[in-house]
Coordinates of C-alpha atoms in Angstrom, one line a residue:
X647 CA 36.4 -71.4 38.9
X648 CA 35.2 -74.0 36.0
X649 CA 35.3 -72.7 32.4
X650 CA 31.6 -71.6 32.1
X651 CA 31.7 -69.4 35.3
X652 CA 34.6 -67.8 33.7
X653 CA 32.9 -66.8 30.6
X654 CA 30.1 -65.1 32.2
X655 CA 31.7 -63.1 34.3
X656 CA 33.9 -61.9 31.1
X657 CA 30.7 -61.4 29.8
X658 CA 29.2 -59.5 32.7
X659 CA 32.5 -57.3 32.5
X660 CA 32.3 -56.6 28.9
X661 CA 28.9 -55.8 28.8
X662 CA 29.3 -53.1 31.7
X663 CA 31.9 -51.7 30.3
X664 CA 29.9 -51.2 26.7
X665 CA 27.0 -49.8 29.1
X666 CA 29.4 -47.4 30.8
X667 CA 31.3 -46.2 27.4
X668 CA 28.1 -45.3 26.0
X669 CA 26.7 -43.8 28.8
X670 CA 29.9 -41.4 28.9
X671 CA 29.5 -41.2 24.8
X672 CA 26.1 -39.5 25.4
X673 CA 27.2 -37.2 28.1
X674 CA 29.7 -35.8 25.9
X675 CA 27.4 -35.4 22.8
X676 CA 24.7 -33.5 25.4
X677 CA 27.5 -31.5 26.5
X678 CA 28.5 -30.5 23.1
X679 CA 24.9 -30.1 22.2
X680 CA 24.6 -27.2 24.6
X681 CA 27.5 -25.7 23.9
X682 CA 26.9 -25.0 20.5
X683 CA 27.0 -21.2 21.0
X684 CA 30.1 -21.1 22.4
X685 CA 31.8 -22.1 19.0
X686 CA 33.2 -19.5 16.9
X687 CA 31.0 -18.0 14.5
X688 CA 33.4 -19.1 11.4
X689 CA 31.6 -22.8 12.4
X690 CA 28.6 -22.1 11.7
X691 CA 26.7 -21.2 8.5
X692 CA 27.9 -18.2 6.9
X693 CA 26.5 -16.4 3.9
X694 CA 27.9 -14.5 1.2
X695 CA 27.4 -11.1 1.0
X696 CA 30.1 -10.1 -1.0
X697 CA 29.3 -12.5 -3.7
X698 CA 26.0 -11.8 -3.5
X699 CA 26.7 -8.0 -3.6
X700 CA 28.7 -8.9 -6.9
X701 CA 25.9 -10.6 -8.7
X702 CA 23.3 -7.7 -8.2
X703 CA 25.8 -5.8 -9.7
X704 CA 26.5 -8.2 -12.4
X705 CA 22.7 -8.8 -13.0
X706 CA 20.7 -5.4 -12.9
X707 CA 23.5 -2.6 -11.6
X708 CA 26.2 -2.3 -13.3
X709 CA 30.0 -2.4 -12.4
X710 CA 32.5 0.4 -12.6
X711 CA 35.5 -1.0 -15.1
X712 CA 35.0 -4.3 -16.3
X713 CA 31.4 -4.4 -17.1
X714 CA 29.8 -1.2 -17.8
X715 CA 26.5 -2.0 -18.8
X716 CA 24.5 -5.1 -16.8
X717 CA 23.3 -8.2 -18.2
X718 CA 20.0 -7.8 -17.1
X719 CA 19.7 -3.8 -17.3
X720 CA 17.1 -3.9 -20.0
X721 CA 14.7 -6.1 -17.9
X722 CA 15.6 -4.1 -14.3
X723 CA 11.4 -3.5 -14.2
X724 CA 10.3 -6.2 -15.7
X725 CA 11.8 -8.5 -12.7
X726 CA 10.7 -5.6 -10.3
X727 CA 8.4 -3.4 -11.4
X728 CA 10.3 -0.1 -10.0
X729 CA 12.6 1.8 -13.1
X730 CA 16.3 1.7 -12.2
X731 CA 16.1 5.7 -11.6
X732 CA 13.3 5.3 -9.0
X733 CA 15.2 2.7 -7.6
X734 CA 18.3 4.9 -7.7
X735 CA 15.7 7.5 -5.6
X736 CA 15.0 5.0 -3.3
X737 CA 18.4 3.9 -2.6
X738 CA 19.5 7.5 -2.0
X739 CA 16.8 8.3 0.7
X740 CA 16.9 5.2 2.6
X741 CA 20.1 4.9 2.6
X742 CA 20.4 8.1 3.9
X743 CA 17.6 8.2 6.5
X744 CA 18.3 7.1 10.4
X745 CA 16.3 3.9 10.4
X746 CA 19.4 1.8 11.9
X747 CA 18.6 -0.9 9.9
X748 CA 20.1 0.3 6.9
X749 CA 23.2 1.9 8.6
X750 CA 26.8 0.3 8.1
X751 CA 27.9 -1.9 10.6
X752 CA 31.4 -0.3 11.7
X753 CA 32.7 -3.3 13.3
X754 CA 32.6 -5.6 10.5
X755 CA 33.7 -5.9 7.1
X756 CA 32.1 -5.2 3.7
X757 CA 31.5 -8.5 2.6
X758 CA 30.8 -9.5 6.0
X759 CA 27.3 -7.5 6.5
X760 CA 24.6 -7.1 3.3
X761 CA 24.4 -4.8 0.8
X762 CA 22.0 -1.6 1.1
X763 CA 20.7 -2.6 -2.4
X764 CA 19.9 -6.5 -1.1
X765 CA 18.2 -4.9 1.6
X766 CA 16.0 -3.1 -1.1
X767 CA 16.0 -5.2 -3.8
X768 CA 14.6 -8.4 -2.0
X769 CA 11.1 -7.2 -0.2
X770 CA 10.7 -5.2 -3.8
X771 CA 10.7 -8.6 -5.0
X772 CA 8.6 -10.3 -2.7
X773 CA 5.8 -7.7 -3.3
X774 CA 6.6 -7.6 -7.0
X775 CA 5.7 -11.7 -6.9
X776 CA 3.9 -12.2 -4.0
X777 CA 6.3 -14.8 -2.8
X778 CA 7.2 -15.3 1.1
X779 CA 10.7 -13.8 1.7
X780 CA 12.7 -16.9 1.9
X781 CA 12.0 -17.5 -1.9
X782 CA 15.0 -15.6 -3.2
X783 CA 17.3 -16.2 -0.3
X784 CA 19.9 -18.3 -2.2
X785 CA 20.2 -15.1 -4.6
X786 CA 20.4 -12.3 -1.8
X787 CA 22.4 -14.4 0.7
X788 CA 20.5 -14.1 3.3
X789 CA 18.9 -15.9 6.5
X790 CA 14.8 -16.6 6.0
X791 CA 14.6 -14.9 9.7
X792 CA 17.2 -12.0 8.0
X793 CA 14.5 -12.0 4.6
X794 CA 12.0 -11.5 6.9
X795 CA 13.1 -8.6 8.8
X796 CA 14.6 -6.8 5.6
X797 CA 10.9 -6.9 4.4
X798 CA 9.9 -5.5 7.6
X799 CA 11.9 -2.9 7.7
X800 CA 11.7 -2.0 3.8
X801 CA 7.6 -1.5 4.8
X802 CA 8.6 1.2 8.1
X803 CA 11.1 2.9 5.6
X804 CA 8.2 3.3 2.6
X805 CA 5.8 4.2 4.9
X806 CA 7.8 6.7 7.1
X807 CA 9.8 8.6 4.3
X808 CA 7.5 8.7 1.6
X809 CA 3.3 8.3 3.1
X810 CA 3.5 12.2 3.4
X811 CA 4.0 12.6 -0.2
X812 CA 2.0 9.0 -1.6
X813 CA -0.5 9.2 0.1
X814 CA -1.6 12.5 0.5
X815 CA -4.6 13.9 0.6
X816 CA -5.5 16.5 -2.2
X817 CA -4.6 20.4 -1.6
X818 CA -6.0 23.0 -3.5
X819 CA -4.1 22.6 -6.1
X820 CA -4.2 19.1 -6.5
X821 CA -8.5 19.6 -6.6
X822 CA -7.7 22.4 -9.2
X823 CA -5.8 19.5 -11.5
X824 CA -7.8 16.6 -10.9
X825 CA -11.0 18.9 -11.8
X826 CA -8.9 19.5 -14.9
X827 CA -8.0 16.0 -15.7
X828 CA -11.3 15.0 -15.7
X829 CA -13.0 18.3 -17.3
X830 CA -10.4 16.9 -20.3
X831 CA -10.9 13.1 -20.5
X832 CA -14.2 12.9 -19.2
X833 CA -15.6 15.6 -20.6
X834 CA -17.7 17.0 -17.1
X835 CA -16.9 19.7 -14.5
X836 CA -16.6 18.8 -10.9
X837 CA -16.0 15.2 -10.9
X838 CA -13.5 14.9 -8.4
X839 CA -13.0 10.5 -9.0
X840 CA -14.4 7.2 -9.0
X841 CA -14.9 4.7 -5.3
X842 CA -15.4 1.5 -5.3
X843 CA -14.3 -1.5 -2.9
X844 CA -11.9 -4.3 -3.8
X845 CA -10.7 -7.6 -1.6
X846 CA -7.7 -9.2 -0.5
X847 CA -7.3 -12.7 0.5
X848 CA -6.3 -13.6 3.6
X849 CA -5.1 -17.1 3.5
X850 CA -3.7 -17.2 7.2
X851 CA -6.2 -15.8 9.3
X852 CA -6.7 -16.9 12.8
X853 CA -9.9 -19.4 12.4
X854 CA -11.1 -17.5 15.5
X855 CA -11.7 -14.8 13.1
X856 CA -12.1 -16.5 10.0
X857 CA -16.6 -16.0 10.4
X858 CA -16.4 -12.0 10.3
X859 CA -14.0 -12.3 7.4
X860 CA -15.4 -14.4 5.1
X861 CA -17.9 -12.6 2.6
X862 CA -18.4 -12.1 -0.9
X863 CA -15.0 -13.9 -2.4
X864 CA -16.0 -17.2 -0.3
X865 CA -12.6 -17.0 1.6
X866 CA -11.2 -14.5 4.7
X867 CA -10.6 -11.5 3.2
X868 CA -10.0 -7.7 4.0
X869 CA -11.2 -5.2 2.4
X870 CA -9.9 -2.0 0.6
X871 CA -11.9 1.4 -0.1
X872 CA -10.0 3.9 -2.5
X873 CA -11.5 6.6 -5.0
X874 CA -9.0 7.1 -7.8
X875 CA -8.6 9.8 -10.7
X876 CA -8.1 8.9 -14.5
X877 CA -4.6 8.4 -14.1
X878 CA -5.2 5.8 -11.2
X879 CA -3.7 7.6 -8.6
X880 CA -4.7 6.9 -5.2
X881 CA -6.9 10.1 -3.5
X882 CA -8.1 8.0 -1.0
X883 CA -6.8 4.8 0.6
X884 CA -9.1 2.8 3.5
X885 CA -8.0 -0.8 4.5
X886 CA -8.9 -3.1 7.0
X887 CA -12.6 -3.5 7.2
X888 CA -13.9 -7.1 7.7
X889 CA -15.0 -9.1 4.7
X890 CA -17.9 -10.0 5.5
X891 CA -19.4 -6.4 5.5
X892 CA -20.7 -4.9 2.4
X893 CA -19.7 -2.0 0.6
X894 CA -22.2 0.6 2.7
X895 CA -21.3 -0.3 6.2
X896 CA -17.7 0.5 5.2
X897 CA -18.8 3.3 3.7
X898 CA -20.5 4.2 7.1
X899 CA -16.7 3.6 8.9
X900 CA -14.7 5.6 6.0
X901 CA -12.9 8.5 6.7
X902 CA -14.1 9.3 3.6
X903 CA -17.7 10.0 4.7
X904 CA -16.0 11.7 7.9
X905 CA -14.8 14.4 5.9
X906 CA -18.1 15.0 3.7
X907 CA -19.9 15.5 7.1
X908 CA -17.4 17.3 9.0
X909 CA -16.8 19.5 6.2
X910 CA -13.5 19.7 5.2
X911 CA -14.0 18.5 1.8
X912 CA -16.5 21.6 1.6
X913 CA -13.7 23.8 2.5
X914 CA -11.2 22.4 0.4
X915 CA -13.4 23.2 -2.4
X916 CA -14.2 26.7 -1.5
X917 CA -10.6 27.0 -1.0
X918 CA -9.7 25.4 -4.5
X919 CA -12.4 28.3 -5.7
X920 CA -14.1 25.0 -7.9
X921 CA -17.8 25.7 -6.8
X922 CA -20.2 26.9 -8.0
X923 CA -19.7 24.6 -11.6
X924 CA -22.3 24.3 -14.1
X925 CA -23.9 21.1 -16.0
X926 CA -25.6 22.3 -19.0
X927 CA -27.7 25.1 -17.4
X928 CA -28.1 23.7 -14.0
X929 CA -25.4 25.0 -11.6
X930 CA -23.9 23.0 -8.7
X931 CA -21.8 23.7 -5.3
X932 CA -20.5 20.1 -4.4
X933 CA -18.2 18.0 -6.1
X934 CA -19.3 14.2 -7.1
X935 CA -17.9 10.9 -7.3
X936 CA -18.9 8.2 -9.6
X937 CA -20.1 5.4 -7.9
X938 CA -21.6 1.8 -8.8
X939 CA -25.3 1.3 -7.7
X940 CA -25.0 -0.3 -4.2
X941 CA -24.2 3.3 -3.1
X942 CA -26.9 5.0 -1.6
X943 CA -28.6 8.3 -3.3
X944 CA -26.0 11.3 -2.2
X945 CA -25.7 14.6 -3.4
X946 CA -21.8 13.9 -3.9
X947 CA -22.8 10.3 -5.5
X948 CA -23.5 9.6 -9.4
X949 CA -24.7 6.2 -10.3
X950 CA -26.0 5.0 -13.5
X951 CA -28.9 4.0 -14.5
X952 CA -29.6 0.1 -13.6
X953 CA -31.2 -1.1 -16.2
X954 CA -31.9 1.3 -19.2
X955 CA -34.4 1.3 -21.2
X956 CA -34.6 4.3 -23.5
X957 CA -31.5 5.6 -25.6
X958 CA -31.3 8.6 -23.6
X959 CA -30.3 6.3 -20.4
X960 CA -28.4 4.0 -22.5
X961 CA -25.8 6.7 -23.4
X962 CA -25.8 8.3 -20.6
X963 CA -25.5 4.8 -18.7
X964 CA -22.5 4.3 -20.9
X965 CA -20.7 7.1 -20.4
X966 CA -21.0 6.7 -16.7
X967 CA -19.9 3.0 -16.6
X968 CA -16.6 3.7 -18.9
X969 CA -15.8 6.9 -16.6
X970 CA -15.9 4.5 -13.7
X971 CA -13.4 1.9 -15.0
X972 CA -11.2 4.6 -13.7
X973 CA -11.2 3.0 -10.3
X974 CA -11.3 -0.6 -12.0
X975 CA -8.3 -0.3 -13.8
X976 CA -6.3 0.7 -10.7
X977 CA -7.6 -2.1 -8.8
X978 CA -6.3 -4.0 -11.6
X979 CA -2.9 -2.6 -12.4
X980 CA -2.3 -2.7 -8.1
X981 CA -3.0 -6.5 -7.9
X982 CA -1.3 -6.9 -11.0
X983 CA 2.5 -5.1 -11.0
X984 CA 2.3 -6.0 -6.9
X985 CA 0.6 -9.6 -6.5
X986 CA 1.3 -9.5 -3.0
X987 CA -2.5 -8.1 -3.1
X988 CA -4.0 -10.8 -5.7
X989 CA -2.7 -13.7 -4.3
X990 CA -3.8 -15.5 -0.6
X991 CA -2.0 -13.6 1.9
X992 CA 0.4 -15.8 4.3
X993 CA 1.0 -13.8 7.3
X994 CA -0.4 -14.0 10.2
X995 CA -0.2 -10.7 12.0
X996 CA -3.0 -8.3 10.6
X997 CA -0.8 -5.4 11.5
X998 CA 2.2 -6.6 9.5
X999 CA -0.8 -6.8 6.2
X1000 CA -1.8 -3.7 6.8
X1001 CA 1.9 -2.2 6.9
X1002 CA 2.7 -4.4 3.6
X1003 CA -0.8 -3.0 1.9
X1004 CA 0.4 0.4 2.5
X1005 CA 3.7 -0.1 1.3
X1006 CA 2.0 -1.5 -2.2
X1007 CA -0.2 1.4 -2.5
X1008 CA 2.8 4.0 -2.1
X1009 CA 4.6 2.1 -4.5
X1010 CA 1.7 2.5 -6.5
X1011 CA 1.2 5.7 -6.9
X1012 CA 5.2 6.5 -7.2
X1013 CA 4.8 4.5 -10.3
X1014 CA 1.7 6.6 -11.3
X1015 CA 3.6 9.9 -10.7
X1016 CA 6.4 8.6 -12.8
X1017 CA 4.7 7.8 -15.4
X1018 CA 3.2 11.0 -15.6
X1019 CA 6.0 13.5 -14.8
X1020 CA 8.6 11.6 -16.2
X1021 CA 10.9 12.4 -13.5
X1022 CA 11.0 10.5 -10.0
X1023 CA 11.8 13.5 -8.0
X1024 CA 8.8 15.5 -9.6
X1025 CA 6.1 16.0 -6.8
X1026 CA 2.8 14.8 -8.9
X1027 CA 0.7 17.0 -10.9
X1028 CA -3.0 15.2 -12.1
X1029 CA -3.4 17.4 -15.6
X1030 CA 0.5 17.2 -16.2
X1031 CA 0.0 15.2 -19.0
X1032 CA -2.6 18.0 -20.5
X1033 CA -0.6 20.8 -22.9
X1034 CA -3.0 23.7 -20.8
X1035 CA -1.9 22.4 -17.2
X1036 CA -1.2 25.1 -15.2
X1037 CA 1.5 23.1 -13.0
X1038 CA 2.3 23.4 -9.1
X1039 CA 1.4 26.2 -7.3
X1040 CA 0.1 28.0 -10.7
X1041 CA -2.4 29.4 -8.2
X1042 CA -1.9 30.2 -4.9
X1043 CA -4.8 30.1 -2.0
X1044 CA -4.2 31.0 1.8
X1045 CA -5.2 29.1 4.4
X1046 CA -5.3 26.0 3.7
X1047 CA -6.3 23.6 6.1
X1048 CA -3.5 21.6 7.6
X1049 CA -6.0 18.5 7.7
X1050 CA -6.7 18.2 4.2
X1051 CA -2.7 18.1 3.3
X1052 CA -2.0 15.1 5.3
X1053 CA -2.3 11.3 4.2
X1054 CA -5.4 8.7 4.5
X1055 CA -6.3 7.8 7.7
X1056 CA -6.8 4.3 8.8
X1057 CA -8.1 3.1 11.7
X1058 CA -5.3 1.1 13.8
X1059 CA -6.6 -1.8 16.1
X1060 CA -6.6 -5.3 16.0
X1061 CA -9.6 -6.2 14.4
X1062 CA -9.4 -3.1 12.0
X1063 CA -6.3 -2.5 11.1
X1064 CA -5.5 0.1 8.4
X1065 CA -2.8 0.8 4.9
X1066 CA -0.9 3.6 6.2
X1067 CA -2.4 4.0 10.1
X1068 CA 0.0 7.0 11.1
X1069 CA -0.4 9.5 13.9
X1070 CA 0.7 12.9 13.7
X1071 CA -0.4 16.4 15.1
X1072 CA -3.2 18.4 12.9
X1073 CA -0.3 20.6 11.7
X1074 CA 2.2 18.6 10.7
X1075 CA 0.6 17.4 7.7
X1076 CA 0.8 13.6 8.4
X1077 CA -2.3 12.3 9.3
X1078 CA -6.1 13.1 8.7
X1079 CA -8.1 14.0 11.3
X1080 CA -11.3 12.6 11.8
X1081 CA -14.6 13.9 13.9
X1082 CA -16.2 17.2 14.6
X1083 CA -14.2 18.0 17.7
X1084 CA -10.9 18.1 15.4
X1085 CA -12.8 20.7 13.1
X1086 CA -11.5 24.1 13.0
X1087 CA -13.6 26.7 15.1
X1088 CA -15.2 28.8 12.5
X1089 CA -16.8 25.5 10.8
X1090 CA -18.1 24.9 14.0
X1091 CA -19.6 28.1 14.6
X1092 CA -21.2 28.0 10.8
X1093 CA -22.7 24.6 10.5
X1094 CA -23.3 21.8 12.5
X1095 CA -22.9 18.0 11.9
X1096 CA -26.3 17.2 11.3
X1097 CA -26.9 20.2 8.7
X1098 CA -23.9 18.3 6.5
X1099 CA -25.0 15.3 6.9
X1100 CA -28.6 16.9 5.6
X1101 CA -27.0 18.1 2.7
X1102 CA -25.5 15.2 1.7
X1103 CA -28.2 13.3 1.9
X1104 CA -30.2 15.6 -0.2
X1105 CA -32.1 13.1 -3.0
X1106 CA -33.7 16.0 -4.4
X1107 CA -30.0 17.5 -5.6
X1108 CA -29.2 14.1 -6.2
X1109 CA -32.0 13.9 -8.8
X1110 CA -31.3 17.3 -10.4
X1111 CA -27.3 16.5 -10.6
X1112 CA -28.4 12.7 -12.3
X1113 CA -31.0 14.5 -14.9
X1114 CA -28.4 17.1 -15.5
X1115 CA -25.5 14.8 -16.8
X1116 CA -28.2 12.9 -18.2
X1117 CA -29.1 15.9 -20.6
X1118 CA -25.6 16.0 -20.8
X1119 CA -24.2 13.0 -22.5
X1120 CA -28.1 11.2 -23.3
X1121 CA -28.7 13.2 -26.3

């Protein structure tokens, strides 16, 4: 064999070889690929708990021994809008509820599983900011698919322990104060609140159903209902309805307007012993609501005057438009100490918004009731902050209707999902039921649907209750 032949075939023989190496290179990498879960967990990313743990303590907690006060005590809610003793409240009843995600993990270490107060502290934050969850990961130590859940879960806890309470519907007593509260500040018996509408962006909805919720704000949006007293707590909570649809056809689907026709709100205020009230020297048997003027002409709805022309309407227009800021100004302070609600939302799932909404509201109003009791464990009293407030349970009614204790209904289905859609039995105080056929018997027997629904669309008392305050606060 010459030269030349030789040096091909060496060639051929290399270059096989090289073909063959790497084909056995790649099978091992593939192998090693799919086998990744078979390595021990020490391999693969681990975060920090313990040191993580540490720095919350360092920051905002406090540390028994060598740092008694925090560096960052005096700003605790500032950075998340919750004092430290309602955050102490919530870490003792979620920590000592059975939702298993917040139990201890028995076969692993302390450092080795997060802290109860990273589990609280980051979804707080998220709502505080309106940031996804990932954004404070590196601080809390935590997976963005762990972030994620911890805010899902923080939502179920909130809601579970706490909507009976937060969201409640008003008793007896709680009519008795509010009619207080606002005898007081506003200067008018029988105004019960203020409704108005307010929207949420929703940045991430499906485009399928991006035409039905795009309406006034120019963008998909869902939309809230709430009626609100001076202090700008939350009476009434509706979420979900399309954004596209005006303020009167969610009127038309508000639980709201359920219980004006069915007639529970009548009980509730011959049961509060409220009605009859007198205006000047005109006498009245319903409780109102301020309203702005897209509301239709109710007996239960004040409006004011749209454009005034005489000084009598002026004032009276005036007084009637600051009263209403009452509903305003919650709208306001919501968005504002929870931006979750005032920036573009990013998820995805409706039902997920809807269980974060709820969560902001009942943070919401546990802020409210601190404010005005002054102690987080105080259940919340409307005319506490009054010197003449009779307090809880001052007077005592029987029978009160097990529907009108429970919290705001929502409706719960995809395409109207709802802040705070819980189902519970009529007598368990967790849920509002809505219709005729979950009336009690005797309203039944007295009065029909239709004769409610009569009443409240009474424009003659409408008229009489409009000139009355009118008289009132025109001359």
């Amino acid at each position: 064999m010459d030269a030349n032949k030789r040096k091909i075939v060496v060639a051929a023989l290399e270059a096989g070889w090289a073909f063959m190496s790497e084909m056995v290179n790649d099978e091992v990498e593939g192998r090693e690929a799919t086998d990744h879960r078979k390595k021990p967990r020490s391999n693969r990313r681990k975060f920090r708990h313990g040191d993580a743990r540490h720095c919350i303590n360092r920051d905002y907690l406090g540390i028994r021994g060598d740092l008694a006060t925090p560096l960052l005590g005096a700003e605790f809610k500032a950075m998340f809008r919750v004092s430290r003793s309602r955050f102490q409240v919530l870490l003792e009843d979620i920590g000592a509820s059975e939702i298993r995600f917040y139990q201890k993990k028995k076969n692993l270490d302390v450092d080795e599983q997060a802290s109860l107060e990273a589990k609280l502290l980051l979804p707080i934050k998220t709502l505080a900011y309106g940031v996804p969850p990932h954004t404070f990961i590196d601080y809390f130590q935590m997976s963005p698919e762990y972030a994620r859940e911890c805010c899902r879960q923080f939502d179920i806890a909130v809601k579970k322990i706490y909507a009976q309470e937060y969201l409640r519907l008003p008793t007896s007593d709680d009519l008795r104060s509010i009619l207080q509260l606002h005898r007081h500040v506003h200067q008018v018996d029988g105004l019960f609140g203020s409704l108005d509408c307010s929207h949420t962006i929703w940045k991430n909805c499906p485009k399928a159903w991006a035409g039905s919720y795009t309406g006034k704000p120019g963008s998909p949006s869902i939309i809230l209902e709430a009626v609100v007293d001076y202090h700008m707590f939350f009476w009434h909570a509706s979420y979900g309805y399309t954004g596209n649809i005006g303020d009167l056809n969610v009127l038309a689907q508000s639980p709201l307007l359920e219980r004006m026709v069915d007639g529970s709100f009548h009980t509730l205020e011959n049961e509060a012993s409220v009605v009859p009230f007198k205006i000047g020297d005109q006498e009245f048997t319903k409780c109102f609501i301020l309203t702005d003027g897209i509301y239709p002409k109710f007996s239960r709805f004040v409006k004011g005057v749209k454009e005034p022309i005489t000084e009598e309407g002026k004032k009276y227009t005036a007084w009637q438009e600051g009263a209403r800021k009452d509903v305003e100004r919650a709208f306001g302070v919501l968005k504002c100490t929870w931006q979750f609600l005032d920036r573009p939302i990013l998820k995805l799932k409706l039902s997920e918004v809807a269980m974060r909404t709820t969560c902001c509201i009942i943070l919401h109003n546990m802020l409210t009731a601190d404010r005005v009791m002054g102690d987080p464990r105080a259940r919340y009293v409307p005319c506490a902050s009054l010197d003449e407030c009779p307090g809880v349970g001052a007077v005592q009614q029987p029978g009160d209707l097990a529907a009108v204790q429970g919290i705001a209904n929502i409706a719960n289905n995809p395409t109207h999902a709802a802040a705070g859609a819980a189902a519970a039995p009529a007598n368990s105080g967790t849920g509002l039921q809505i219709g005729l056929r979950n009336a009690p018997p005797d309203l039944l027997q007295q009065v029909t649907r239709k004769d409610r629904f009569d009443e409240l669309m009474d424009a003659d008392e409408h008229v009489r209750l409009h000139q009355s305050l009118m008289n009132k606060f025109g001359s």
